[in-house]
mmCIF file of C-alpha atoms and ligand atoms in Angstrom:
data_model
loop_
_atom_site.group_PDB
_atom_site.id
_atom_site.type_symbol
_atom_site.label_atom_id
_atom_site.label_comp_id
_atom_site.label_asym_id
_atom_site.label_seq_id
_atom_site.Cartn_x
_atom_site.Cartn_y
_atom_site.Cartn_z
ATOM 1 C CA UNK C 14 0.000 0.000 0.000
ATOM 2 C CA UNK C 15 0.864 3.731 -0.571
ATOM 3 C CA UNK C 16 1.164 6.089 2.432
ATOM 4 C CA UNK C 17 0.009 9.340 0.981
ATOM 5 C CA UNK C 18 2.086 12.230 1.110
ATOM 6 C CA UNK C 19 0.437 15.899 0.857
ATOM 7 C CA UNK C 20 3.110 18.356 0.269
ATOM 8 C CA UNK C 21 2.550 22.024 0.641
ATOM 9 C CA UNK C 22 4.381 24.714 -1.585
ATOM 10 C CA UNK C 23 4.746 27.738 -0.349
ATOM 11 C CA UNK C 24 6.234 29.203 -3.334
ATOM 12 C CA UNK C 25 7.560 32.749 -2.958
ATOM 13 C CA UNK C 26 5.430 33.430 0.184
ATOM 14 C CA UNK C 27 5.835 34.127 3.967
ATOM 15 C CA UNK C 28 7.608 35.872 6.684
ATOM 16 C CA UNK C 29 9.479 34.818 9.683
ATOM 17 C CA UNK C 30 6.372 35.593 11.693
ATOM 18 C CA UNK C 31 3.816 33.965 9.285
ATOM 19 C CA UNK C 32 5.791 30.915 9.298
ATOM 20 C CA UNK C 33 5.570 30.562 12.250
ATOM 21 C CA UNK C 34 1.876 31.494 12.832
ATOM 22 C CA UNK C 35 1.267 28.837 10.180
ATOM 23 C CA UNK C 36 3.346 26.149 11.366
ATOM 24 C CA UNK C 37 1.627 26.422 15.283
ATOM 25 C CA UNK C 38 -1.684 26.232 13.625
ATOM 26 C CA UNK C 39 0.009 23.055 11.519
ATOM 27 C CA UNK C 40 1.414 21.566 14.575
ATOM 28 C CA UNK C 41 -2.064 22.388 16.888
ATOM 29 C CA UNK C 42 -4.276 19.405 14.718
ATOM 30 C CA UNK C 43 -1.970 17.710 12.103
ATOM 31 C CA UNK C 44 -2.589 14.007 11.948
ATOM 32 C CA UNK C 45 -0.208 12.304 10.319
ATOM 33 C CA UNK C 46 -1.354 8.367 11.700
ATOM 34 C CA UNK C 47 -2.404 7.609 7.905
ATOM 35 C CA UNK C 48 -0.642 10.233 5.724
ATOM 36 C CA UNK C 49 2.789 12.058 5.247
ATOM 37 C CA UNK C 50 3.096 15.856 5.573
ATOM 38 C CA UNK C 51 5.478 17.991 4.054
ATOM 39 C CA UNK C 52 5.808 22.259 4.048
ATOM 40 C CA UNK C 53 8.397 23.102 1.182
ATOM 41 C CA UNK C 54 9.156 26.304 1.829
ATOM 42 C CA UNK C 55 11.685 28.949 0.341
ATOM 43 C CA UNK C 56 15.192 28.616 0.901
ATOM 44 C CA UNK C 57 15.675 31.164 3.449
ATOM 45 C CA UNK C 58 13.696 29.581 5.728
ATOM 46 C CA UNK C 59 14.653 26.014 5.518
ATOM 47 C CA UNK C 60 17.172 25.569 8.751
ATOM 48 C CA UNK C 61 14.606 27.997 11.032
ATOM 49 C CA UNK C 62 11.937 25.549 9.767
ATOM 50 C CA UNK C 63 13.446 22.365 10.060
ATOM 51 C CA UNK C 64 15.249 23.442 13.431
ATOM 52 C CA UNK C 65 11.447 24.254 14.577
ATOM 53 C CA UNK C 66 10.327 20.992 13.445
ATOM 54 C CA UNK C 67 13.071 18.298 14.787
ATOM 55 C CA UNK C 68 10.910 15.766 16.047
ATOM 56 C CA UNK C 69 7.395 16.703 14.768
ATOM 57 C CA UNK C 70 5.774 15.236 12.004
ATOM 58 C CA UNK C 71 5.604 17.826 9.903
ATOM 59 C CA UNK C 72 8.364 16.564 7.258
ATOM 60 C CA UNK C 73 10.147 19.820 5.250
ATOM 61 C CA UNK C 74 11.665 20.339 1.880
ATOM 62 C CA UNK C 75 13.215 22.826 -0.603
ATOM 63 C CA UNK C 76 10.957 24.307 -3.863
ATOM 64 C CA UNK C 77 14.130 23.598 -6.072
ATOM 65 C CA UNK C 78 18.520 23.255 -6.066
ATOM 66 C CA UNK C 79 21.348 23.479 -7.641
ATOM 67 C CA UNK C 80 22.065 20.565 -10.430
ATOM 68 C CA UNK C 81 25.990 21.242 -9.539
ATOM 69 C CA UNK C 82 27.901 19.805 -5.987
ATOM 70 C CA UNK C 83 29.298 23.126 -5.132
ATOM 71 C CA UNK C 84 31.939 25.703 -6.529
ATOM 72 C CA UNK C 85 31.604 29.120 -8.222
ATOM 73 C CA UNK C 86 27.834 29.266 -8.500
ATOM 74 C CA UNK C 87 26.717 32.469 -6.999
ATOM 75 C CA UNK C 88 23.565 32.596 -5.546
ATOM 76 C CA UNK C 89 22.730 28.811 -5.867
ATOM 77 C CA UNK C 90 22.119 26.376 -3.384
ATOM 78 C CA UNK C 91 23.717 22.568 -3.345
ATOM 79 C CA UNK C 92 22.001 19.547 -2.356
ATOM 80 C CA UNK C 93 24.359 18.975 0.400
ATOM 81 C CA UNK C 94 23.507 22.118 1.596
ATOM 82 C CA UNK C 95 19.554 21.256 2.098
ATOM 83 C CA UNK C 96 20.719 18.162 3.484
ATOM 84 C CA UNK C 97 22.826 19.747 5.800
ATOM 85 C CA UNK C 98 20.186 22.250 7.184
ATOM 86 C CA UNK C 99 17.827 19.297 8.005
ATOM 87 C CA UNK C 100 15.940 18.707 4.062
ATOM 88 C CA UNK C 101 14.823 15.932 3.115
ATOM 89 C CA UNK C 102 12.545 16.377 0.066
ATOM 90 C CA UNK C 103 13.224 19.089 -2.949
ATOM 91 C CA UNK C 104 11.307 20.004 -5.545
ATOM 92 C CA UNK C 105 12.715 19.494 -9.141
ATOM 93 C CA UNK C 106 10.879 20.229 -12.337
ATOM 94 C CA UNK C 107 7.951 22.248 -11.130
ATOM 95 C CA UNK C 108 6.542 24.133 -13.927
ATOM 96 C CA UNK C 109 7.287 27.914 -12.954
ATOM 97 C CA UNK C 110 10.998 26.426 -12.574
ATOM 98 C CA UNK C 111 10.552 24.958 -15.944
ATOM 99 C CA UNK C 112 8.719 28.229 -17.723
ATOM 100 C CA UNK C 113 10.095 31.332 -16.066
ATOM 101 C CA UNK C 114 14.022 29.885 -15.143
ATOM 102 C CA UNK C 115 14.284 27.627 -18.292
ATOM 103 C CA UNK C 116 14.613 24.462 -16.861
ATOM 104 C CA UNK C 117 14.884 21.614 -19.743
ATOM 105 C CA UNK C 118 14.561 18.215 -18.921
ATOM 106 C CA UNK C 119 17.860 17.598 -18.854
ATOM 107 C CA UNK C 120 18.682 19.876 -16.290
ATOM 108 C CA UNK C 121 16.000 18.609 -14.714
ATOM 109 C CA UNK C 122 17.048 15.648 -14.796
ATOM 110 C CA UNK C 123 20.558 16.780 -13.282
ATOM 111 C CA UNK C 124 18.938 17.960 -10.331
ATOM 112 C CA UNK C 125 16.827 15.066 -9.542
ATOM 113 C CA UNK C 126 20.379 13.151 -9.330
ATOM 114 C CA UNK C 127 22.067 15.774 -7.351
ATOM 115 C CA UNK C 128 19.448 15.614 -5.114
ATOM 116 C CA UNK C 129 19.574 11.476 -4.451
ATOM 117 C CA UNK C 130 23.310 11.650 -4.148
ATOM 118 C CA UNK C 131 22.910 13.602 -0.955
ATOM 119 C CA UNK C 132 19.833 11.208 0.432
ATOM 120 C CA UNK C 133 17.539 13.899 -0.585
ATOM 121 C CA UNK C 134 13.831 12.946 -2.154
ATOM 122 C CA UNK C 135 13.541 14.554 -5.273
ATOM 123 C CA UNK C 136 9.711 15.093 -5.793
ATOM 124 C CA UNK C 137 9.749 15.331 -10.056
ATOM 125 C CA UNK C 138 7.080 17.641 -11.337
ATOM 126 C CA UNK C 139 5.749 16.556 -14.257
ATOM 127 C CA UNK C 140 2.619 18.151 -16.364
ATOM 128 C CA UNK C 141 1.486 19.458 -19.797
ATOM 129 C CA UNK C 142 0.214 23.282 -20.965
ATOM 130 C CA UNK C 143 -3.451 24.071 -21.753
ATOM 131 C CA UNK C 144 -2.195 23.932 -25.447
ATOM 132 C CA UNK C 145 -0.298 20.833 -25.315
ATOM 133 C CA UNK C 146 -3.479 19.454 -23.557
ATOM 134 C CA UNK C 147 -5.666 20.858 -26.353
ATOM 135 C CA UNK C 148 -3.688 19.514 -29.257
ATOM 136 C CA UNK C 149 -3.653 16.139 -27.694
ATOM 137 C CA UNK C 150 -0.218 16.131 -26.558
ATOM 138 C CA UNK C 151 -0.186 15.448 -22.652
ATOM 139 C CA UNK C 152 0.771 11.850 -22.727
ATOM 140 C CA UNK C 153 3.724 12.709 -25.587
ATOM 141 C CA UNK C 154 4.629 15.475 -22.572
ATOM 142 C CA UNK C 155 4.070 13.559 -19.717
ATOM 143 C CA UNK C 156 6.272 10.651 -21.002
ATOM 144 C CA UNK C 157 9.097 12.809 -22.401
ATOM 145 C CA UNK C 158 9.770 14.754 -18.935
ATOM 146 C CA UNK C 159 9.507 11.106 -17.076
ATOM 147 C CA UNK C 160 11.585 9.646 -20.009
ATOM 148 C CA UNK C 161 14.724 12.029 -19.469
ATOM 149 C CA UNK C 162 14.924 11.585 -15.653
ATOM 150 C CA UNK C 163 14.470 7.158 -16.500
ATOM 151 C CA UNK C 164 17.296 7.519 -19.064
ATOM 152 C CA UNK C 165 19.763 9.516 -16.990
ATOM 153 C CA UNK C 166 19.429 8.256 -13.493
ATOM 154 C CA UNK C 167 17.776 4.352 -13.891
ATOM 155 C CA UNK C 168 14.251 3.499 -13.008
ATOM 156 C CA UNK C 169 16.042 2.282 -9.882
ATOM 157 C CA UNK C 170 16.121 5.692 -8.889
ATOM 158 C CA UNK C 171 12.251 5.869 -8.300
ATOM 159 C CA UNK C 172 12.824 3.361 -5.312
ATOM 160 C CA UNK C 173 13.558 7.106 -3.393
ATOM 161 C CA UNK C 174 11.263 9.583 -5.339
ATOM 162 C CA UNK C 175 8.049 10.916 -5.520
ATOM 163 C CA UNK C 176 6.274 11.711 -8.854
ATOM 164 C CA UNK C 177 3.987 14.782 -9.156
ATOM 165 C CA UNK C 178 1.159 15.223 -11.544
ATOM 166 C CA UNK C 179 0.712 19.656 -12.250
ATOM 167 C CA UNK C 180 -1.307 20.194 -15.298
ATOM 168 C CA UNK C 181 0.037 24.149 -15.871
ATOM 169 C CA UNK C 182 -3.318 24.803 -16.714
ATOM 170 C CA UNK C 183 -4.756 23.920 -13.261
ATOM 171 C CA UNK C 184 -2.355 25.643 -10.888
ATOM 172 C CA UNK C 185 -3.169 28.696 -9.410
ATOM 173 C CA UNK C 186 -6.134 28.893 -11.512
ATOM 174 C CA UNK C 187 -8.786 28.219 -9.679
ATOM 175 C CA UNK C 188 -9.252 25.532 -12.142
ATOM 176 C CA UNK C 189 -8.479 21.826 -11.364
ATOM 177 C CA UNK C 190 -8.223 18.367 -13.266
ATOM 178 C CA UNK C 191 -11.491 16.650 -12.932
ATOM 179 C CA UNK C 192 -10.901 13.125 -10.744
ATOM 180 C CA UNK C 193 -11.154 11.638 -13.789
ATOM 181 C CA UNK C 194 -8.510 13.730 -15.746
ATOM 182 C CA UNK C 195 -6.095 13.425 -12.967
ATOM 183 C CA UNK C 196 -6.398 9.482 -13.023
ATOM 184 C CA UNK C 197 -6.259 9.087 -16.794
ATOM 185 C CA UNK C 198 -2.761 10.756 -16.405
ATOM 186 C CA UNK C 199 -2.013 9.031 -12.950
ATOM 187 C CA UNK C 200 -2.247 5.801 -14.778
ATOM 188 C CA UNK C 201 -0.380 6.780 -17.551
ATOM 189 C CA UNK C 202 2.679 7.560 -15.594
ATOM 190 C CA UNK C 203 2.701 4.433 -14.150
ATOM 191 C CA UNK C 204 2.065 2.944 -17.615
ATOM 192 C CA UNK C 205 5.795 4.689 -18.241
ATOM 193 C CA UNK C 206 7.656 3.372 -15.466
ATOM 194 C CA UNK C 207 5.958 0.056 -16.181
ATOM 195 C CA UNK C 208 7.728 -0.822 -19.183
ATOM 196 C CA UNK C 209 10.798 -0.601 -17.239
ATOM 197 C CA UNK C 210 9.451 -2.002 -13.355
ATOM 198 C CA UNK C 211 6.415 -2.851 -13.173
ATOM 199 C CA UNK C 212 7.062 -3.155 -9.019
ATOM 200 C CA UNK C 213 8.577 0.267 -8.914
ATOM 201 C CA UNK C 214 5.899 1.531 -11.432
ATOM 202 C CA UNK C 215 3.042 0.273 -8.569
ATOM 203 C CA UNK C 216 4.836 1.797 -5.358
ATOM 204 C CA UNK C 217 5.775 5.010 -6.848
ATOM 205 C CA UNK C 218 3.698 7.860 -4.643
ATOM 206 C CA UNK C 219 2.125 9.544 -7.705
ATOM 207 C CA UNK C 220 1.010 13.129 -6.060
ATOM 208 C CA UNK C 221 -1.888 15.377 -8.113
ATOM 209 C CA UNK C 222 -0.811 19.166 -7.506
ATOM 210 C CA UNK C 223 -2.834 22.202 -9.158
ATOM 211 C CA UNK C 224 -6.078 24.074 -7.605
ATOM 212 C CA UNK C 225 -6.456 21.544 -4.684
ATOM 213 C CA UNK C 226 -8.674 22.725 -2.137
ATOM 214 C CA UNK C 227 -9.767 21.428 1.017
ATOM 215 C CA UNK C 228 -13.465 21.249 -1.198
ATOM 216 C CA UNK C 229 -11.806 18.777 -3.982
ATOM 217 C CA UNK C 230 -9.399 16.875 -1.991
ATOM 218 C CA UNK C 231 -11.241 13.959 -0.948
ATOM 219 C CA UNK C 232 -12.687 13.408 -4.719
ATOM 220 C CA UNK C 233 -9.458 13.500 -6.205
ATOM 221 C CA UNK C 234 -7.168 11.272 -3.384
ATOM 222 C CA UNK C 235 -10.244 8.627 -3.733
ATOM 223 C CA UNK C 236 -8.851 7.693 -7.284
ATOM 224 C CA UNK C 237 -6.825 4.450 -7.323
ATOM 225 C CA UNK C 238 -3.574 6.112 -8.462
ATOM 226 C CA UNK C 239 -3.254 9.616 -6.818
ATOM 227 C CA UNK C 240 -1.644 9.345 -3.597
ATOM 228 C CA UNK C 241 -2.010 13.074 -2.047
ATOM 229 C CA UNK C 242 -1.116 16.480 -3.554
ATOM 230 C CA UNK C 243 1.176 19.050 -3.950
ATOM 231 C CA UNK C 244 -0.724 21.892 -2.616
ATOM 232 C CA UNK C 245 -0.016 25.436 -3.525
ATOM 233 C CA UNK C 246 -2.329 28.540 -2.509
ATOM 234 C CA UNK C 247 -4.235 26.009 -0.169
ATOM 235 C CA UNK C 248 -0.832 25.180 1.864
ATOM 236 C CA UNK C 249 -0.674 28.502 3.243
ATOM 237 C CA UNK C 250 -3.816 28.781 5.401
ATOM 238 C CA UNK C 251 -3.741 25.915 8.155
ATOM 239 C CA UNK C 252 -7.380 25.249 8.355
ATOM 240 C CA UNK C 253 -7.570 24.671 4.698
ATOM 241 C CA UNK C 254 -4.277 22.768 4.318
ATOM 242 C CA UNK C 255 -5.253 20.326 7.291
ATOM 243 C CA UNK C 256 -8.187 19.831 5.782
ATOM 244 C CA UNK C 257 -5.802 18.638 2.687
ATOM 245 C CA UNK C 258 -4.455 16.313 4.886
ATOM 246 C CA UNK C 259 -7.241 14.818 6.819
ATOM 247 C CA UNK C 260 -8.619 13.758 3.416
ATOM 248 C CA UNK C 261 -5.928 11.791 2.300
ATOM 249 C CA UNK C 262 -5.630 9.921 5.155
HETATM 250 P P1 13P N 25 -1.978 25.838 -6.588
HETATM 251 O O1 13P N 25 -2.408 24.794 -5.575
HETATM 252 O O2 13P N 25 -1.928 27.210 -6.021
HETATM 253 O O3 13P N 25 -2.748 25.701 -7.853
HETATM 254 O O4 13P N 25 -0.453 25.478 -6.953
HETATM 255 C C1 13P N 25 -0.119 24.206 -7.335
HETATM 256 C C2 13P N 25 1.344 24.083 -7.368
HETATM 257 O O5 13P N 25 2.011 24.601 -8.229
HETATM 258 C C3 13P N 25 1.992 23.321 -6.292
HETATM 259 O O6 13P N 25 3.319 23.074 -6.596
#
């Protein structure tokens, strides 16, 4: 069986004192007998956070990394480095990452390997546009972005990943995958990995992130092959974000 995992992003939100408001009102009801929780907040906060969350079971992560080990790379941050401050999931491939920094697959790809050479859980963001979904190309998508991460670090590697499913189209819009959208493309991802591991392919957490709300949660998680979310604008209000996480459990 797969433990579900909701994962918040906070994006390019927050404030020393908001964190922390958020995190009490986390902390206060979070249940995590049935389901993983995860806040991946911005890097500037990641060693206050994790520091304030040794021992709880509130798991944290980073939004993205550096694809290099270290050296002459101003203003990046290293894999070590996350793991060092107390990280143990990043975010590679999400789609802003991908459309407004110009992250290709390959790089993508690089950074989902830096990140398991340090013990780190890469969460891989995968997902097609509203054009590529109109002309009938989100499987061709889907399969390409899994396809360079398979080819350059093994199917092996998704022993110690998570997947996420973020159609651009639904996040931050307001307007999210029908259940039924979100399987078709749940099941098609483990089609992919299938051909290679059919095992792997099966215990894979496949995540659905884009306009989930604490009103569509429970529809969406009850589909056979979505295992929680990745949870933008809903992740930073507590009530709404538990309410995330009480329906995946
Ligand atoms: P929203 O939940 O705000 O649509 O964001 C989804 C997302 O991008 C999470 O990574």
């Amino acid at each position: 069986m797969r433990r579900p995992l909701v994962a918040g992003n906070w994006k390019m939100h927050g404030s020393r004192a908001e964190n922390g408001a958020l995190l009490e009102g986390l902390l206060s009801k979070v249940d995590t007998a049935k389901t993983d929780v995860l806040v991946c907040v911005p890097f500037v906060y990641l060693a206050e956070i994790a520091y304030q969350l040794r021992g709880k079971p509130i798991k944290v992560g980073a939004q993205s990394l550096c694809a290099e080990a270290q050296g002459a790379f101003t203003g990046e941050v290293s894999a070590a480095m996350l793991k060092d401050v107390g990280c143990e999931y990043v975010l590679v491939g999400h789609s802003e990452r991908r459309s407004l920094y110009n992250e290709d697959d390959a790089l993508v790809a690089r950074k989902y390997m830096a990140a398991q050479s340090q013990g780190l859980i890469p969460v891989l963001c995968v997902g097609e546009t509203l054009a590529q979904r109109d002309a009938n190309q989100c499987f061709a998508v889907v399969e390409t972005q899994l396809a360079a991460v398979i080819k350059a670090a093994g199917i092996a590697s998704f022993a110690n990943a998570v997947i996420a499913y973020e159609p651009v189209w639904a996040i931050g819009t307001g307007r999210t995958a029908t259940p039924d959208q979100a399987q078709e493309v749940h099941a098609f991802i483990r089609q992919v990995l299938a051909k290679y591991d059919a095992t792997l392919a099966n215990a894979v957490r496949v995540l659905y992130g884009g306009s989930v709300k604490g009103a569509n949660a429970a529809e969406l998680f009850a589909m056979k092959d979505i295992d929680g979310g990745l949870v933008g604008g809903a992740s930073l209000k507590a009530d709404e974000f538990l309410k995330i996480c009480a329906a995946a459990g």
